[in-house]
Structures are given as structure tokens and as C-alpha cells.
Amino acid sequence: MTLDAMHWVWDQSQSKGNARIAMLYVADQVRTPACEVRVGQRELMRALNTPSKDTAEKALKAAILLGELQVLESGTGRRPALYKLPKAVGFVRQSVRSAPESGAQEIATAPESGAQAADQGLRSAPDSGAQGFRSAPVSGRSAPESGAPPHSPKELATPEAGKPDAFQICQPLITAMTQAGITVSWSMQPKDWLDIADIVERAGINAMVAFARDTKATARQPVRYATFFLRGGWKGLPPVAAQLPAQSQNTQSGRPPYCGDPDCDEISRLRQREDDNGLRSLYPCPDCHPSRKDSAA
């Protein structure tokens, strides 16, 4: 069994039309068991393929009236609103119990894949035990934009004794990316999980989030997959150098202390802003960028 907000919407939601699309998009961004996620209005408008803010708001209101969507925090400034799918919390979907333990051929009960029942697939499997499910969807691969990771820790390489596996190593990175407002799909092959875990341990989460934020801000098209960052530059990030404590380092370099604002990048001390056309640009943080010191002098 696997936790899956997307499948709760497919199987249980009573929403229709634009409200259902909005619910599916919100569920696609869920990364925590609490089924909470921040979603911006512009993101939702892109998901609905509409230039109308009114259309997006009506879709959200319809889902809220059904009791399937809650607004925990309203959006303020550049900080998106915080939503929750209360009925999806704790939802689990059954997978074929006779599937091999490795999970490589797990058959999910996703909608629109019921052309052949799971038990029929079992009866049609050859006596030699070879898998006869090639025509059935493989979990995670039939929905490439699903926000739920398609591979469980069992599918990744067996970790050494006492060492976390790749899936566990990547969890702090997923949390940091989401908190930074970078919501992408983590549907990946096991090898991609292993590569990202190696980069987390070599380059560090802060460098990876900073790179992703800068890349997303300058990308011509919306970034929807974590593998875009993996192949676009994460692999080339340098190892984390031994550093002095932040306070000592700031004292020696003469840089003002980091302000701690969520919109400010701790490494570059740059912030983002968005104009009326939806274009984003970087500018020095007025609180902790080194230029603040120069201008003050």
C-alpha cells in the first residue's frame, strides 16, 4: 500500500470540471503526509490553461464547498496560499499483493488502467513465473507528472548497514525545495534517486536549492520535473568545502549577517520579484547583501 493524494482525487473526489483539474494539480504538488502544499494563483491558471483569475478562483471555491480543499493560509505578497486536502490524509491505495517484493513490476489500481483486471493478469502469467504484465501500467510511470515519488525505498539499491537509502537521503532536499517555492514532480527512475542522493551528500542541499531557484527564475518554460535540475547542472556542483561558522565567516568577509528572509538566498543574498507580465528578476537583498554595507558607507 502507498500513500497517494493523486489517487484519492481520482478514486474518491466528487469534484467535476475545472474544480477537478484544480484538485488534481494541488494533489500533484503534495509532498507531506499532512497533504498540505502552497500553490500560487498563476500556477493554477497555467494548470487550467486559462488567462482568467476568476476561472481559477471559481475552481478553488467549488472544491472548498465540497469540503475536499481547505485554505490554511491566504496568499500574501509573493507567498502563495497554503492548501490542504483533508480527506486525502492517510489515504492508501491497494497494489497487487502478488507483485514481487522488489516493486519493479508493481501494478497500481490507477483509474483508466482497468482494461485488464489484476486477477486476469495473474492467471495469464506463464507457468515459468516470468512476469506477464508488460501491458499493465507500472506504478509511477503511467502518470509522469504525479508528485508522489513512483519508487519506494525497496526499489532502490539496498543501503549499506547503518546507512540511509537514497530515498531517505533525498527527503530533506524535497522538503527544502518545496519550502523555497519550487514544486516539481519527483517521478524518477531508481538510478536518478541514487544520483541525487550522491549529490546531496557531495554538494549539499543549500547549493542544490540555490541552483534550482536561479535556474527556474531564468527558464523560458515552466520547470515541472526534478530531473530537469539533475541533468541541467546538479551533477556539476562542486563538493561542499570546509567552512567556518556563518557568524565567523561573515565577520572575516565583512558581509552583513544573513537576514533569514525566506525570499532571500543565503548564498547569493539575492531576492526575486515578479512584474505585471509575470516575468521574474533577481535583485540584491536590501537587508543583507554586501552592497548594503557599501551604500550605507
Tab-separated table of C-alpha atoms in Angstrom:
chain	number	residue	atom	x	y	z
A	1	MET	CA	0.000	0.000	0.000
A	2	THR	CA	1.238	3.516	-0.766
A	3	LEU	CA	0.105	6.977	0.296
A	4	ASP	CA	-1.142	8.816	-2.773
A	5	ALA	CA	-3.133	12.068	-2.799
A	6	MET	CA	-3.436	11.936	-6.591
A	7	HIS	CA	-5.196	8.569	-6.460
A	8	TRP	CA	-7.521	9.821	-3.741
A	9	VAL	CA	-8.684	12.549	-6.145
A	10	TRP	CA	-9.096	10.018	-8.959
A	11	ASP	CA	-10.963	7.476	-6.851
A	12	GLN	CA	-12.792	9.457	-4.143
A	13	SER	CA	-13.209	13.111	-5.119
A	14	GLN	CA	-16.683	14.366	-6.082
A	15	SER	CA	-15.266	17.385	-7.949
A	16	LYS	CA	-16.000	17.983	-11.625
A	17	GLY	CA	-14.751	20.150	-14.474
A	18	ASN	CA	-12.243	22.861	-13.547
A	19	ALA	CA	-12.608	22.051	-9.856
A	20	ARG	CA	-11.370	18.512	-10.523
A	21	ILE	CA	-8.410	19.786	-12.540
A	22	ALA	CA	-7.565	22.173	-9.692
A	23	MET	CA	-7.782	19.307	-7.181
A	24	LEU	CA	-5.532	17.116	-9.325
A	25	TYR	CA	-2.960	19.904	-9.655
A	26	VAL	CA	-2.925	20.576	-5.893
A	27	ALA	CA	-2.611	16.848	-5.190
A	28	ASP	CA	0.260	16.612	-7.680
A	29	GLN	CA	2.239	19.094	-5.579
A	30	VAL	CA	1.679	17.299	-2.234
A	31	ARG	CA	4.940	16.161	-0.646
A	32	THR	CA	3.944	15.576	3.006
A	33	PRO	CA	1.665	13.072	4.816
A	34	ALA	CA	-0.395	16.073	6.024
A	35	CYS	CA	-1.390	16.726	2.362
A	36	GLU	CA	-0.515	20.412	2.684
A	37	VAL	CA	1.050	22.442	-0.122
A	38	ARG	CA	1.494	26.042	-1.241
A	39	VAL	CA	0.100	26.810	-4.691
A	40	GLY	CA	0.237	30.182	-6.431
A	41	GLN	CA	-2.622	31.603	-8.476
A	42	ARG	CA	-0.510	31.855	-11.627
A	43	GLU	CA	0.494	28.199	-11.313
A	44	LEU	CA	-3.153	27.174	-11.052
A	45	MET	CA	-4.071	29.339	-14.056
A	46	ARG	CA	-1.396	27.540	-16.099
A	47	ALA	CA	-2.734	24.173	-14.931
A	48	LEU	CA	-6.251	25.160	-16.037
A	49	ASN	CA	-4.868	26.655	-19.258
A	50	THR	CA	-6.747	29.902	-18.694
A	51	PRO	CA	-5.713	33.569	-18.525
A	52	SER	CA	-8.651	34.305	-16.223
A	53	LYS	CA	-8.039	34.665	-12.485
A	54	ASP	CA	-11.803	34.435	-11.975
A	55	THR	CA	-11.857	30.951	-13.540
A	56	ALA	CA	-9.109	29.748	-11.192
A	57	GLU	CA	-10.855	31.241	-8.143
A	58	LYS	CA	-14.179	29.620	-9.071
A	59	ALA	CA	-12.480	26.231	-9.418
A	60	LEU	CA	-10.949	26.566	-5.944
A	61	LYS	CA	-14.229	27.720	-4.397
A	62	ALA	CA	-16.074	24.742	-5.875
A	63	ALA	CA	-13.539	22.342	-4.316
A	64	ILE	CA	-13.737	24.192	-0.977
A	65	LEU	CA	-17.554	23.993	-0.945
A	66	LEU	CA	-17.290	20.212	-1.377
A	67	GLY	CA	-15.143	20.068	1.756
A	68	GLU	CA	-12.301	18.474	-0.223
A	69	LEU	CA	-9.992	21.509	-0.095
A	70	GLN	CA	-9.102	23.791	2.809
A	71	VAL	CA	-7.284	27.132	2.844
A	72	LEU	CA	-4.949	27.096	5.846
A	73	GLU	CA	-3.216	30.391	4.984
A	74	SER	CA	-4.216	33.031	2.472
A	75	GLY	CA	-1.620	34.177	-0.036
A	76	THR	CA	0.254	37.370	0.909
A	77	GLY	CA	2.509	39.233	-1.489
A	78	ARG	CA	4.721	36.736	-3.259
A	79	ARG	CA	3.980	33.971	-0.743
A	80	PRO	CA	1.385	31.534	-2.195
A	81	ALA	CA	-1.629	30.373	-0.219
A	82	LEU	CA	-1.350	27.171	1.831
A	83	TYR	CA	-3.912	24.493	0.929
A	84	LYS	CA	-4.768	21.116	2.428
A	85	LEU	CA	-6.591	18.055	1.098
A	86	PRO	CA	-8.164	16.913	4.398
A	87	LYS	CA	-9.885	13.804	3.052
A	88	ALA	CA	-6.727	12.579	1.348
A	89	VAL	CA	-4.762	12.442	4.616
A	90	GLY	CA	-3.906	8.823	5.340
A	91	PHE	CA	-5.425	7.560	2.085
A	92	VAL	CA	-3.772	4.405	0.822
A	93	ARG	CA	-4.305	2.598	-2.438
A	94	GLN	CA	-4.046	-1.141	-2.778
A	95	SER	CA	-1.482	-2.647	-5.105
A	96	VAL	CA	-1.473	-6.210	-6.412
A	97	ARG	CA	-0.311	-8.271	-3.447
A	98	SER	CA	1.310	-10.936	-5.590
A	99	ALA	CA	3.670	-8.432	-7.203
A	100	PRO	CA	7.364	-9.171	-6.453
A	101	GLU	CA	8.872	-7.630	-3.335
A	102	SER	CA	11.336	-5.607	-5.400
A	103	GLY	CA	8.427	-3.421	-6.550
A	104	ALA	CA	9.869	-3.274	-10.059
A	105	GLN	CA	6.612	-4.650	-11.545
A	106	GLU	CA	4.101	-3.217	-9.054
A	107	ILE	CA	0.639	-2.960	-10.589
A	108	ALA	CA	-1.263	0.109	-9.353
A	109	THR	CA	-5.033	0.474	-9.293
A	110	ALA	CA	-4.887	3.846	-11.037
A	111	PRO	CA	-8.005	4.905	-12.953
A	112	GLU	CA	-8.264	4.356	-16.698
A	113	SER	CA	-5.868	1.414	-16.436
A	114	GLY	CA	-8.584	-1.191	-15.816
A	115	ALA	CA	-8.591	-2.627	-19.328
A	116	GLN	CA	-7.408	-5.884	-17.808
A	117	ALA	CA	-8.179	-6.789	-14.189
A	118	ALA	CA	-5.261	-7.623	-11.917
A	119	ASP	CA	-6.513	-11.143	-11.295
A	120	GLN	CA	-6.829	-11.769	-15.026
A	121	GLY	CA	-3.227	-10.629	-15.415
A	122	LEU	CA	-2.204	-13.125	-12.740
A	123	ARG	CA	-3.986	-16.015	-14.469
A	124	SER	CA	-2.415	-15.113	-17.806
A	125	ALA	CA	1.131	-15.136	-16.405
A	126	PRO	CA	3.236	-18.017	-17.783
A	127	ASP	CA	3.863	-21.056	-15.541
A	128	SER	CA	7.596	-20.359	-15.543
A	129	GLY	CA	6.961	-17.401	-13.242
A	130	ALA	CA	8.113	-14.802	-15.759
A	131	GLN	CA	6.218	-11.545	-15.468
A	132	GLY	CA	3.327	-11.284	-17.916
A	133	PHE	CA	2.319	-7.745	-17.018
A	134	ARG	CA	4.053	-5.786	-19.762
A	135	SER	CA	0.757	-4.368	-20.929
A	136	ALA	CA	-0.198	-3.207	-17.436
A	137	PRO	CA	0.958	0.240	-16.212
A	138	VAL	CA	3.983	0.307	-13.942
A	139	SER	CA	3.445	2.319	-10.790
A	140	GLY	CA	4.505	5.928	-11.259
A	141	ARG	CA	5.368	5.595	-14.966
A	142	SER	CA	1.767	5.839	-16.214
A	143	ALA	CA	1.442	9.303	-14.646
A	144	PRO	CA	4.725	11.150	-15.342
A	145	GLU	CA	3.606	14.358	-13.639
A	146	SER	CA	2.473	12.760	-10.397
A	147	GLY	CA	4.024	14.488	-7.394
A	148	ALA	CA	4.224	11.216	-5.448
A	149	PRO	CA	7.610	9.507	-5.785
A	150	PRO	CA	6.993	6.429	-8.012
A	151	HIS	CA	9.613	4.237	-6.421
A	152	SER	CA	9.632	3.095	-2.816
A	153	PRO	CA	12.863	2.643	-0.850
A	154	LYS	CA	12.641	-1.112	-1.572
A	155	GLU	CA	13.102	-0.414	-5.277
A	156	LEU	CA	16.357	1.462	-4.725
A	157	ALA	CA	19.719	-0.147	-4.159
A	158	THR	CA	19.999	-1.909	-0.808
A	159	PRO	CA	21.834	0.501	1.531
A	160	GLU	CA	24.871	-0.487	3.473
A	161	ALA	CA	24.342	-1.429	7.096
A	162	GLY	CA	23.604	1.683	9.157
A	163	LYS	CA	23.449	3.982	6.108
A	164	PRO	CA	20.126	5.525	4.884
A	165	ASP	CA	18.981	4.582	1.383
A	166	ALA	CA	18.758	7.082	-1.473
A	167	PHE	CA	15.045	7.740	-0.961
A	168	GLN	CA	15.582	8.765	2.670
A	169	ILE	CA	18.631	10.892	1.844
A	170	CYS	CA	16.565	12.870	-0.697
A	171	GLN	CA	13.677	13.676	1.664
A	172	PRO	CA	15.308	16.806	3.255
A	173	LEU	CA	16.024	18.098	-0.265
A	174	ILE	CA	12.378	17.632	-1.311
A	175	THR	CA	11.261	19.494	1.820
A	176	ALA	CA	13.739	22.347	1.240
A	177	MET	CA	12.726	22.677	-2.428
A	178	THR	CA	9.032	22.841	-1.513
A	179	GLN	CA	9.660	25.420	1.221
A	180	ALA	CA	11.572	27.508	-1.316
A	181	GLY	CA	8.508	27.523	-3.581
A	182	ILE	CA	9.954	25.084	-6.119
A	183	THR	CA	7.233	22.491	-6.667
A	184	VAL	CA	8.172	19.871	-9.241
A	185	SER	CA	7.358	16.238	-9.926
A	186	TRP	CA	9.702	13.694	-8.319
A	187	SER	CA	8.679	10.824	-10.587
A	188	MET	CA	12.059	9.297	-11.406
A	189	GLN	CA	13.887	6.082	-12.138
A	190	PRO	CA	15.815	4.407	-9.284
A	191	LYS	CA	19.126	5.484	-10.871
A	192	ASP	CA	18.020	9.147	-10.690
A	193	TRP	CA	17.281	8.804	-6.965
A	194	LEU	CA	20.760	7.351	-6.438
A	195	ASP	CA	22.401	10.167	-8.443
A	196	ILE	CA	20.554	12.883	-6.498
A	197	ALA	CA	21.388	11.237	-3.177
A	198	ASP	CA	25.087	11.286	-4.119
A	199	ILE	CA	24.864	14.992	-4.992
A	200	VAL	CA	23.095	15.784	-1.690
A	201	GLU	CA	25.977	14.208	0.214
A	202	ARG	CA	28.655	15.786	-2.017
A	203	ALA	CA	27.400	19.310	-2.731
A	204	GLY	CA	24.808	19.882	-0.007
A	205	ILE	CA	21.133	20.841	-0.019
A	206	ASN	CA	21.702	24.624	0.143
A	207	ALA	CA	23.721	24.640	-3.080
A	208	MET	CA	21.168	22.445	-4.849
A	209	VAL	CA	18.217	24.628	-3.808
A	210	ALA	CA	20.078	27.805	-4.780
A	211	PHE	CA	20.890	26.377	-8.203
A	212	ALA	CA	17.284	25.233	-8.731
A	213	ARG	CA	15.908	28.636	-7.704
A	214	ASP	CA	18.200	30.531	-10.084
A	215	THR	CA	17.556	28.088	-12.920
A	216	LYS	CA	13.784	28.240	-12.509
A	217	ALA	CA	13.865	32.056	-12.455
A	218	THR	CA	15.617	32.212	-15.839
A	219	ALA	CA	13.985	29.214	-17.543
A	220	ARG	CA	11.929	30.018	-20.643
A	221	GLN	CA	9.442	27.252	-19.928
A	222	PRO	CA	7.923	26.155	-16.576
A	223	VAL	CA	10.093	23.554	-14.843
A	224	ARG	CA	7.920	20.560	-13.956
A	225	TYR	CA	10.381	17.745	-13.179
A	226	ALA	CA	13.217	17.425	-10.662
A	227	THR	CA	15.243	15.599	-13.306
A	228	PHE	CA	15.495	18.920	-15.194
A	229	PHE	CA	17.785	20.228	-12.432
A	230	LEU	CA	19.624	16.891	-12.176
A	231	ARG	CA	20.630	16.908	-15.826
A	232	GLY	CA	20.836	20.686	-16.105
A	233	GLY	CA	23.515	21.333	-13.512
A	234	TRP	CA	23.203	19.497	-10.194
A	235	LYS	CA	25.673	16.879	-11.385
A	236	GLY	CA	28.291	19.579	-11.915
A	237	LEU	CA	28.007	21.233	-8.488
A	238	PRO	CA	31.319	21.276	-6.598
A	239	PRO	CA	31.793	19.485	-3.266
A	240	VAL	CA	30.996	21.345	-0.087
A	241	ALA	CA	34.212	22.968	1.151
A	242	ALA	CA	35.065	23.048	4.830
A	243	GLN	CA	33.555	26.311	6.063
A	244	LEU	CA	33.839	28.398	9.160
A	245	PRO	CA	30.707	29.031	11.220
A	246	ALA	CA	28.462	31.561	9.491
A	247	GLN	CA	28.987	34.280	12.115
A	248	SER	CA	32.800	33.991	11.964
A	249	GLN	CA	32.744	33.865	8.173
A	250	ASN	CA	30.627	36.995	7.953
A	251	THR	CA	32.957	38.775	10.352
A	252	GLN	CA	36.057	37.943	8.321
A	253	SER	CA	34.478	38.728	4.945
A	254	GLY	CA	32.811	41.890	6.158
A	255	ARG	CA	29.414	40.711	4.894
A	256	PRO	CA	26.306	41.621	6.892
A	257	PRO	CA	24.715	38.664	8.701
A	258	TYR	CA	22.106	36.703	6.768
A	259	CYS	CA	18.640	38.229	7.257
A	260	GLY	CA	16.817	34.871	7.275
A	261	ASP	CA	14.017	36.067	4.983
A	262	PRO	CA	12.515	33.094	3.039
A	263	ASP	CA	12.700	35.110	-0.192
A	264	CYS	CA	16.445	35.767	0.253
A	265	ASP	CA	19.039	33.243	-0.929
A	266	GLU	CA	21.554	32.672	1.860
A	267	ILE	CA	24.466	32.164	-0.528
A	268	SER	CA	23.956	34.847	-3.187
A	269	ARG	CA	21.939	37.245	-0.955
A	270	LEU	CA	19.606	37.884	-3.898
A	271	ARG	CA	15.825	38.047	-3.964
A	272	GLN	CA	13.290	37.579	-6.739
A	273	ARG	CA	10.493	39.849	-7.820
A	274	GLU	CA	7.792	39.445	-10.441
A	275	ASP	CA	6.492	42.221	-12.698
A	276	ASP	CA	2.951	42.639	-14.038
A	277	ASN	CA	3.770	40.402	-17.007
A	278	GLY	CA	4.769	37.503	-14.772
A	279	LEU	CA	8.499	37.855	-15.555
A	280	ARG	CA	10.912	37.304	-12.665
A	281	SER	CA	14.187	39.058	-11.998
A	282	LEU	CA	16.821	38.999	-9.249
A	283	TYR	CA	17.843	41.985	-7.127
A	284	PRO	CA	20.181	42.459	-4.122
A	285	CYS	CA	18.605	41.878	-0.730
A	286	PRO	CA	18.162	45.289	0.940
A	287	ASP	CA	18.830	43.744	4.369
A	288	CYS	CA	21.919	41.545	3.982
A	289	HIS	CA	23.502	41.903	0.521
A	290	PRO	CA	27.135	43.165	0.696
A	291	SER	CA	26.125	46.217	-1.354
A	292	ARG	CA	24.000	47.335	1.605
A	293	LYS	CA	27.169	47.897	3.582
A	294	ASP	CA	28.764	49.857	0.733
A	295	SER	CA	25.732	52.072	0.217
A	296	ALA	CA	25.472	52.703	3.943
A	297	ALA	CA	29.109	53.868	3.979
